[in-house]
Structure formats: structure tokens, C-alpha cells
PDB file of C-alpha atoms in Angstrom:
ATOM      1  CA  MET A   1      12.158 -10.244 -56.716  1.00  0.00           C
ATOM      2  CA  ASN A   2      11.522 -11.800 -53.310  1.00  0.00           C
ATOM      3  CA  LYS A   3       8.006 -11.243 -52.102  1.00  0.00           C
ATOM      4  CA  LYS A   4       6.489 -12.232 -48.805  1.00  0.00           C
ATOM      5  CA  LYS A   5       3.367 -14.036 -48.771  1.00  0.00           C
ATOM      6  CA  ILE A   6       0.931 -13.951 -45.946  1.00  0.00           C
ATOM      7  CA  ILE A   7      -1.908 -16.480 -45.434  1.00  0.00           C
ATOM      8  CA  LEU A   8      -4.231 -16.067 -42.530  1.00  0.00           C
ATOM      9  CA  CYS A   9      -6.242 -19.356 -41.641  1.00  0.00           C
ATOM     10  CA  PRO A  10      -8.854 -18.716 -39.028  1.00  0.00           C
ATOM     11  CA  ASN A  11      -9.969 -21.461 -36.553  1.00  0.00           C
ATOM     12  CA  PRO A  12     -13.139 -22.377 -37.700  1.00  0.00           C
ATOM     13  CA  SER A  13     -14.520 -22.979 -34.246  1.00  0.00           C
ATOM     14  CA  ARG A  14     -14.065 -19.139 -33.456  1.00  0.00           C
ATOM     15  CA  ASP A  15     -16.180 -16.055 -34.153  1.00  0.00           C
ATOM     16  CA  HIS A  16     -14.636 -14.582 -37.160  1.00  0.00           C
ATOM     17  CA  GLY A  17     -16.155 -10.869 -36.456  1.00  0.00           C
ATOM     18  CA  MET A  18     -13.972  -8.071 -35.027  1.00  0.00           C
ATOM     19  CA  LYS A  19     -11.519 -10.381 -33.446  1.00  0.00           C
ATOM     20  CA  THR A  20     -10.277 -11.762 -36.614  1.00  0.00           C
ATOM     21  CA  THR A  21     -10.099  -8.030 -38.029  1.00  0.00           C
ATOM     22  CA  LYS A  22      -7.954  -7.196 -34.911  1.00  0.00           C
ATOM     23  CA  ALA A  23      -5.687 -10.261 -35.213  1.00  0.00           C
ATOM     24  CA  ALA A  24      -4.986  -9.245 -38.609  1.00  0.00           C
ATOM     25  CA  GLU A  25      -4.230  -5.768 -37.929  1.00  0.00           C
ATOM     26  CA  LYS A  26      -1.944  -6.742 -35.255  1.00  0.00           C
ATOM     27  CA  ILE A  27      -0.093  -9.359 -37.488  1.00  0.00           C
ATOM     28  CA  LEU A  28       0.360  -6.803 -40.297  1.00  0.00           C
ATOM     29  CA  ARG A  29       1.705  -4.156 -37.995  1.00  0.00           C
ATOM     30  CA  GLU A  30       4.344  -6.618 -36.459  1.00  0.00           C
ATOM     31  CA  ILE A  31       5.780  -7.299 -39.907  1.00  0.00           C
ATOM     32  CA  GLY A  32       5.716  -3.821 -40.690  1.00  0.00           C
ATOM     33  CA  PHE A  33       2.650  -3.039 -42.786  1.00  0.00           C
ATOM     34  CA  GLU A  34       0.636  -0.056 -41.767  1.00  0.00           C
ATOM     35  CA  THR A  35      -3.131  -0.225 -41.774  1.00  0.00           C
ATOM     36  CA  ASN A  36      -5.786   2.314 -41.855  1.00  0.00           C
ATOM     37  CA  GLN A  37      -9.625   2.163 -41.282  1.00  0.00           C
ATOM     38  CA  VAL A  38     -11.495   2.594 -44.374  1.00  0.00           C
ATOM     39  CA  ALA A  39     -13.943   5.564 -44.509  1.00  0.00           C
ATOM     40  CA  ASP A  40     -15.738   4.466 -47.671  1.00  0.00           C
ATOM     41  CA  ALA A  41     -16.365   1.592 -50.166  1.00  0.00           C
ATOM     42  CA  MET A  42     -17.990   1.224 -53.674  1.00  0.00           C
ATOM     43  CA  ILE A  43     -19.447  -1.932 -54.617  1.00  0.00           C
ATOM     44  CA  VAL A  44     -20.005  -2.760 -58.375  1.00  0.00           C
ATOM     45  CA  GLY A  45     -23.182  -5.049 -58.730  1.00  0.00           C
ATOM     46  CA  GLY A  46     -25.916  -5.673 -55.986  1.00  0.00           C
ATOM     47  CA  GLY A  47     -26.106  -9.389 -55.528  1.00  0.00           C
ATOM     48  CA  THR A  48     -26.339 -11.599 -52.549  1.00  0.00           C
ATOM     49  CA  SER A  49     -22.616 -11.142 -51.703  1.00  0.00           C
ATOM     50  CA  ALA A  50     -22.857  -7.433 -52.214  1.00  0.00           C
ATOM     51  CA  TYR A  51     -25.803  -7.275 -49.841  1.00  0.00           C
ATOM     52  CA  TYR A  52     -23.912  -8.905 -47.144  1.00  0.00           C
ATOM     53  CA  LEU A  53     -20.636  -7.409 -47.410  1.00  0.00           C
ATOM     54  CA  ALA A  54     -22.363  -3.848 -47.469  1.00  0.00           C
ATOM     55  CA  LYS A  55     -24.206  -4.718 -44.464  1.00  0.00           C
ATOM     56  CA  ARG A  56     -21.064  -5.750 -42.762  1.00  0.00           C
ATOM     57  CA  LEU A  57     -19.421  -2.774 -44.120  1.00  0.00           C
ATOM     58  CA  ILE A  58     -22.024  -0.199 -42.546  1.00  0.00           C
ATOM     59  CA  SER A  59     -22.094  -2.088 -39.255  1.00  0.00           C
ATOM     60  CA  ALA A  60     -18.183  -1.063 -39.199  1.00  0.00           C
ATOM     61  CA  ASP A  61     -19.378   2.406 -39.590  1.00  0.00           C
ATOM     62  CA  ILE A  62     -17.911   2.400 -43.405  1.00  0.00           C
ATOM     63  CA  GLU A  63     -20.071   4.556 -45.980  1.00  0.00           C
ATOM     64  CA  VAL A  64     -21.448   2.204 -48.686  1.00  0.00           C
ATOM     65  CA  LYS A  65     -22.392   2.946 -52.206  1.00  0.00           C
ATOM     66  CA  ILE A  66     -23.479   0.103 -54.499  1.00  0.00           C
ATOM     67  CA  ILE A  67     -23.901   0.329 -58.389  1.00  0.00           C
ATOM     68  CA  GLU A  68     -26.655  -2.068 -59.759  1.00  0.00           C
ATOM     69  CA  ARG A  69     -27.992  -1.983 -63.275  1.00  0.00           C
ATOM     70  CA  ASN A  70     -31.551  -3.824 -62.464  1.00  0.00           C
ATOM     71  CA  PRO A  71     -33.800  -0.894 -61.230  1.00  0.00           C
ATOM     72  CA  SER A  72     -36.126  -3.324 -59.145  1.00  0.00           C
ATOM     73  CA  ARG A  73     -32.948  -4.821 -57.273  1.00  0.00           C
ATOM     74  CA  CYS A  74     -31.914  -1.193 -56.820  1.00  0.00           C
ATOM     75  CA  GLU A  75     -35.214  -0.502 -55.034  1.00  0.00           C
ATOM     76  CA  GLU A  76     -34.746  -3.805 -52.999  1.00  0.00           C
ATOM     77  CA  LEU A  77     -31.234  -2.862 -51.869  1.00  0.00           C
ATOM     78  CA  SER A  78     -32.351   0.742 -50.990  1.00  0.00           C
ATOM     79  CA  GLU A  79     -35.065  -0.828 -48.545  1.00  0.00           C
ATOM     80  CA  LEU A  80     -32.761  -3.386 -47.273  1.00  0.00           C
ATOM     81  CA  LEU A  81     -29.761  -0.843 -46.856  1.00  0.00           C
ATOM     82  CA  PRO A  82     -31.281   2.476 -45.819  1.00  0.00           C
ATOM     83  CA  LYS A  83     -27.857   3.739 -44.601  1.00  0.00           C
ATOM     84  CA  ALA A  84     -26.064   2.708 -48.035  1.00  0.00           C
ATOM     85  CA  THR A  85     -26.448   4.927 -51.348  1.00  0.00           C
ATOM     86  CA  ILE A  86     -27.776   2.786 -54.188  1.00  0.00           C
ATOM     87  CA  ILE A  87     -26.866   4.007 -57.703  1.00  0.00           C
ATOM     88  CA  CYS A  88     -28.956   2.759 -60.605  1.00  0.00           C
ATOM     89  CA  GLY A  89     -26.467   2.453 -63.371  1.00  0.00           C
ATOM     90  CA  ASP A  90     -23.862   0.252 -65.236  1.00  0.00           C
ATOM     91  CA  GLY A  91     -20.649  -0.258 -63.162  1.00  0.00           C
ATOM     92  CA  GLY A  92     -18.674  -1.264 -66.144  1.00  0.00           C
ATOM     93  CA  ASP A  93     -19.788   1.926 -68.201  1.00  0.00           C
ATOM     94  CA  VAL A  94     -16.816   4.391 -67.939  1.00  0.00           C
ATOM     95  CA  ASP A  95     -18.803   7.335 -68.909  1.00  0.00           C
TER      96      ASP A  95
END
């Protein structure tokens, strides 16, 4: 089976905000991939990376839910990200 591999290497001297996203969408359309806007996202774990990812997603009008097991971090996230839904629980628990 022959798979195509796509590697996008942004120029480090440029802004990588929406310009990069639009460029990636254009490239994907040109090679036959269809792209759609995501409406919502769920993030398991509320660490620093999750916070910045959620912040970025919210700024792109994407509804964000974060599952975090530490109650004090849940409180902190709910204050830092008032537009996100913070669920206090174990994201690895299948029940």
C-alpha cells in the first residue's frame, strides 16, 4: 500500500496563526483532502499545554471541554477559561 506523507514546515520568521491554518487548508484541498471546521473539542488533562490549546481553540470559536481529575486545577481552569466547560473527573475512566 502506497501512502502519501505530507510534511508542513512553517517558516520560523513568520506568524503561525491563521495564515498557517489557511495555507494548510489550501494545500490539503489541492491534493484532494476535504477539510471542515471543527465545532467542538474535548481535551483530557488540564495541564499547561491543554490550557494553551483550549485558549487557542476558544479564540477560533470552537467549544472546548476539558476533563481534569484535580479539583483545585478544575477550579483554576474554570476561572482562566470561562468559555470552556471544565469536567472534574478521570478522563481514563471508561465508566
